[in-house]
Short mmCIF file of C-alpha atoms (C1' of nucleotides) in Angstrom, two decimals:
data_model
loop_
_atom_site.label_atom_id
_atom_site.label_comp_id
_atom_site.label_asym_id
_atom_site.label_seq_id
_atom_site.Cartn_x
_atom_site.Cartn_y
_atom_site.Cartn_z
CA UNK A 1 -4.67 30.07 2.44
CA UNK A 2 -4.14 31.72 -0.72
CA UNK A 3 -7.24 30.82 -2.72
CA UNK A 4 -8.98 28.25 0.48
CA UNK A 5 -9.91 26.10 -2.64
CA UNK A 6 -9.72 22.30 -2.31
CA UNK A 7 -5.97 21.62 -2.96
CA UNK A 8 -4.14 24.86 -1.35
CA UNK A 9 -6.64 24.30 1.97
CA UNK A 10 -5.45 20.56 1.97
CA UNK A 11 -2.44 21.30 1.52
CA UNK A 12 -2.41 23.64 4.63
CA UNK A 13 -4.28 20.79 7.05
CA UNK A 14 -1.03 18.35 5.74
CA UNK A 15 1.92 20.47 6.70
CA UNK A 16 -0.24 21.87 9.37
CA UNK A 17 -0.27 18.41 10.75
CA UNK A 18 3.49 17.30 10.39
CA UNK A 19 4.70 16.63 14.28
CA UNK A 20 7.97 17.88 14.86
CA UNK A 21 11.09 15.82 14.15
CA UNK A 22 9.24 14.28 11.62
CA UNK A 23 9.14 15.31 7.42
CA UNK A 24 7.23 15.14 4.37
CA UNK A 25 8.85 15.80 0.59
CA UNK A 26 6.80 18.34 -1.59
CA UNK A 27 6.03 15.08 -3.41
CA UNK A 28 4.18 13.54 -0.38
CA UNK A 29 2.71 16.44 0.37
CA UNK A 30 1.56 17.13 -2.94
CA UNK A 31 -0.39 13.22 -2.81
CA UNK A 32 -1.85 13.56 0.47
CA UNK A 33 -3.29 16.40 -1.19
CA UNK A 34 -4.82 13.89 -3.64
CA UNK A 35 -2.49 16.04 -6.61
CA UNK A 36 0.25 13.51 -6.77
CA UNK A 37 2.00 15.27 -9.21
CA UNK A 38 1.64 18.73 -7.74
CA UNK A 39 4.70 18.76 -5.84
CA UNK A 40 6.23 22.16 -7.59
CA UNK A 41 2.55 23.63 -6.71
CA UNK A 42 3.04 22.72 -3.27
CA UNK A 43 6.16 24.69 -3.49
CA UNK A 44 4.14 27.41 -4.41
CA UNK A 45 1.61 27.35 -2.08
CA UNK A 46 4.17 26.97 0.72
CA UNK A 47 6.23 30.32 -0.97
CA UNK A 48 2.51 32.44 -0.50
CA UNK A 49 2.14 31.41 3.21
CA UNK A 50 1.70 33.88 5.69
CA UNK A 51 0.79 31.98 8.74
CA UNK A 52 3.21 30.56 11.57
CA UNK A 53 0.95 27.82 12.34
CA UNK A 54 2.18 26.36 9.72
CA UNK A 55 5.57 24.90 9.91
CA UNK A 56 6.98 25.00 6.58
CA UNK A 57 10.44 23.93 7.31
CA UNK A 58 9.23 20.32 7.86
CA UNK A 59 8.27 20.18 3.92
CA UNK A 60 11.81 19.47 2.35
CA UNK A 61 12.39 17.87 -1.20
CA UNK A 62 13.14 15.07 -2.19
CA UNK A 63 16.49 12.53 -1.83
CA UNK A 64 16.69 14.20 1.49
CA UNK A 65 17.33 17.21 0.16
CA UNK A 66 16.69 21.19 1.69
CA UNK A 67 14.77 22.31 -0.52
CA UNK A 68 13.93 25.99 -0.91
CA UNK A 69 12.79 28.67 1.92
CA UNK A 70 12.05 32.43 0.55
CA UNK A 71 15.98 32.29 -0.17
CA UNK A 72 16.71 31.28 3.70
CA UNK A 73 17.94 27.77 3.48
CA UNK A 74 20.45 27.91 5.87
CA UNK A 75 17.36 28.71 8.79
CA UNK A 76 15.28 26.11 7.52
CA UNK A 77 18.32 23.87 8.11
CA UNK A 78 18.87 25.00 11.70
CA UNK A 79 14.98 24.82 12.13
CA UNK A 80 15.31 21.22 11.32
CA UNK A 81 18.37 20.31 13.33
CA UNK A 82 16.68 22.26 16.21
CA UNK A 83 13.71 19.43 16.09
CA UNK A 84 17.01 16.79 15.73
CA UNK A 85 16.93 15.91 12.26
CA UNK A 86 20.61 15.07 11.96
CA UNK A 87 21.98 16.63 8.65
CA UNK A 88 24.77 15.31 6.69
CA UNK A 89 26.31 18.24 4.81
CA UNK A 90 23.50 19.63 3.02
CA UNK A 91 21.26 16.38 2.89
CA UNK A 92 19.80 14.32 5.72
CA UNK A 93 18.68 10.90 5.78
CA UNK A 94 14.96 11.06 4.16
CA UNK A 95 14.10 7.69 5.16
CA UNK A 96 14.35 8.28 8.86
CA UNK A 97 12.59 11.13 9.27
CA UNK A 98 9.87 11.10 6.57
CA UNK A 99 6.32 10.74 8.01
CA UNK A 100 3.73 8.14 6.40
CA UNK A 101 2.18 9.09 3.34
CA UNK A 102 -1.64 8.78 3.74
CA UNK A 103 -2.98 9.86 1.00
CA UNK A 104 -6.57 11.74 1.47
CA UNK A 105 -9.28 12.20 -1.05
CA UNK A 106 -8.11 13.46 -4.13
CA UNK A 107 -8.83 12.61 -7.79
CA UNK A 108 -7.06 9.52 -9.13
CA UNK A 109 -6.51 10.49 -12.47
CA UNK A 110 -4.23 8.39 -14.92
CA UNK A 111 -1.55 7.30 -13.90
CA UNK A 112 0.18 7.28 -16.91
CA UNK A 113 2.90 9.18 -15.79
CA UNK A 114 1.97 11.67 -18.99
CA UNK A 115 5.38 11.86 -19.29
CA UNK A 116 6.78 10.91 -22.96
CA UNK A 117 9.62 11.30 -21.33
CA UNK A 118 11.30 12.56 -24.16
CA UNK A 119 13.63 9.58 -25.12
CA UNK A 120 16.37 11.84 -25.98
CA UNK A 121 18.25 9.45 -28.49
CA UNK A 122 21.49 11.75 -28.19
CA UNK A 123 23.72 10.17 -30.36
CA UNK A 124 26.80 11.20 -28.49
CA UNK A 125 26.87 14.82 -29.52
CA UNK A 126 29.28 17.25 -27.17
CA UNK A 127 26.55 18.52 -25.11
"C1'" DA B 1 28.30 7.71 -6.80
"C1'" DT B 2 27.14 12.80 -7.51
"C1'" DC B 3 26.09 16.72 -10.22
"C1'" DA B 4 24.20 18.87 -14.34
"C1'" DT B 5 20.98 19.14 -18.19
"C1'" DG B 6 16.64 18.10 -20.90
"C1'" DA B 7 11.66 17.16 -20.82
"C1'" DC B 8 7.08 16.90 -19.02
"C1'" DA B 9 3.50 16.99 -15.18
"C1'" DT B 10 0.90 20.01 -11.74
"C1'" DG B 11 -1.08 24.29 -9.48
"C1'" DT B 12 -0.08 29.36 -7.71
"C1'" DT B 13 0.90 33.87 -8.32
"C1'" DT C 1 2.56 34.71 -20.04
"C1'" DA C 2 6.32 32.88 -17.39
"C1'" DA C 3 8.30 32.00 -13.32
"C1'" DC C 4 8.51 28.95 -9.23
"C1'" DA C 5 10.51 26.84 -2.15
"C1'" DT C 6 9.48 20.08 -7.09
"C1'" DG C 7 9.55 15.12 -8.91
"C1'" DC C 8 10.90 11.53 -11.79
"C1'" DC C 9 13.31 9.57 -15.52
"C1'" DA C 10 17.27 9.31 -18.85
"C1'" DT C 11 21.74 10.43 -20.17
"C1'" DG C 12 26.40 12.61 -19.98
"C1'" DA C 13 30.57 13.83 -17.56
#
DNA sequence: ATCATGACATGTT
DNA sequence: TAACATGCCATGA
């Protein structure tokens, strides 16, 4: 919604699409999308919602992992169990329930990772 | 192994 | 501008 551009729209159809029982990581989300690295965006996107059709308790993060919802994690937990995703503690097992990543049109863009990943050469300092 | 911190990438609001 | 419902990698404890 927000902005009906390109990635927020696409965005919308992927979630929109996620069966029940089944879910998809910001991450995956993000590249169906075609923004592979968009992941926090999606997060965004999700947080501006404003439609039930779109079941934004099936977008968790990554490792398995809750992942945010408006400050309500605990319902998007019981949401989750409620389509029989079987928790354990506060993470779940990603690999059962994620759906297939197909990802749709979307700009390739390097893949470089653009991440200098600050090689932080710490030479044993007290952190 | 798990959690925390540091850094950078990406798009909204 | 700076957060923010993130991800991934590296390192430290």
């Amino acid at each position: 919604v927000a902005t009906a551009d390109g990635f927020a729209a696409r965005v919308l159809s992927v979630v929109r699409r996620i069966p029940p029982g089944r879910v998809a990581t910001y991450g995956d989300v993000a590249r169906m999308a075609g923004r592979p690295r968009a992941a926090r965006a999606v997060g965004n996107i999700m947080k501006g919602l404003s439609r039930p059709d779109i079941p934004a308790h099936r977008v968790v993060a990554a490792g398995g992992r809750l992942g945010g919802y408006g400050g309500n994690e605990a319902l998007k937990r019981a949401l989750l169990q409620a389509e029989g995703v079987a928790f354990r503690g506060t993470r779940f097992n990603l690999n059962a329930y994620r759906i297939a990543v197909v990802r749709t049109g979307g700009t390739p863009r390097s893949r470089g990772r653009g991440n200098a990943r600050a090689r932080p050469s710490r030479l044993k300092t007290r952190r």
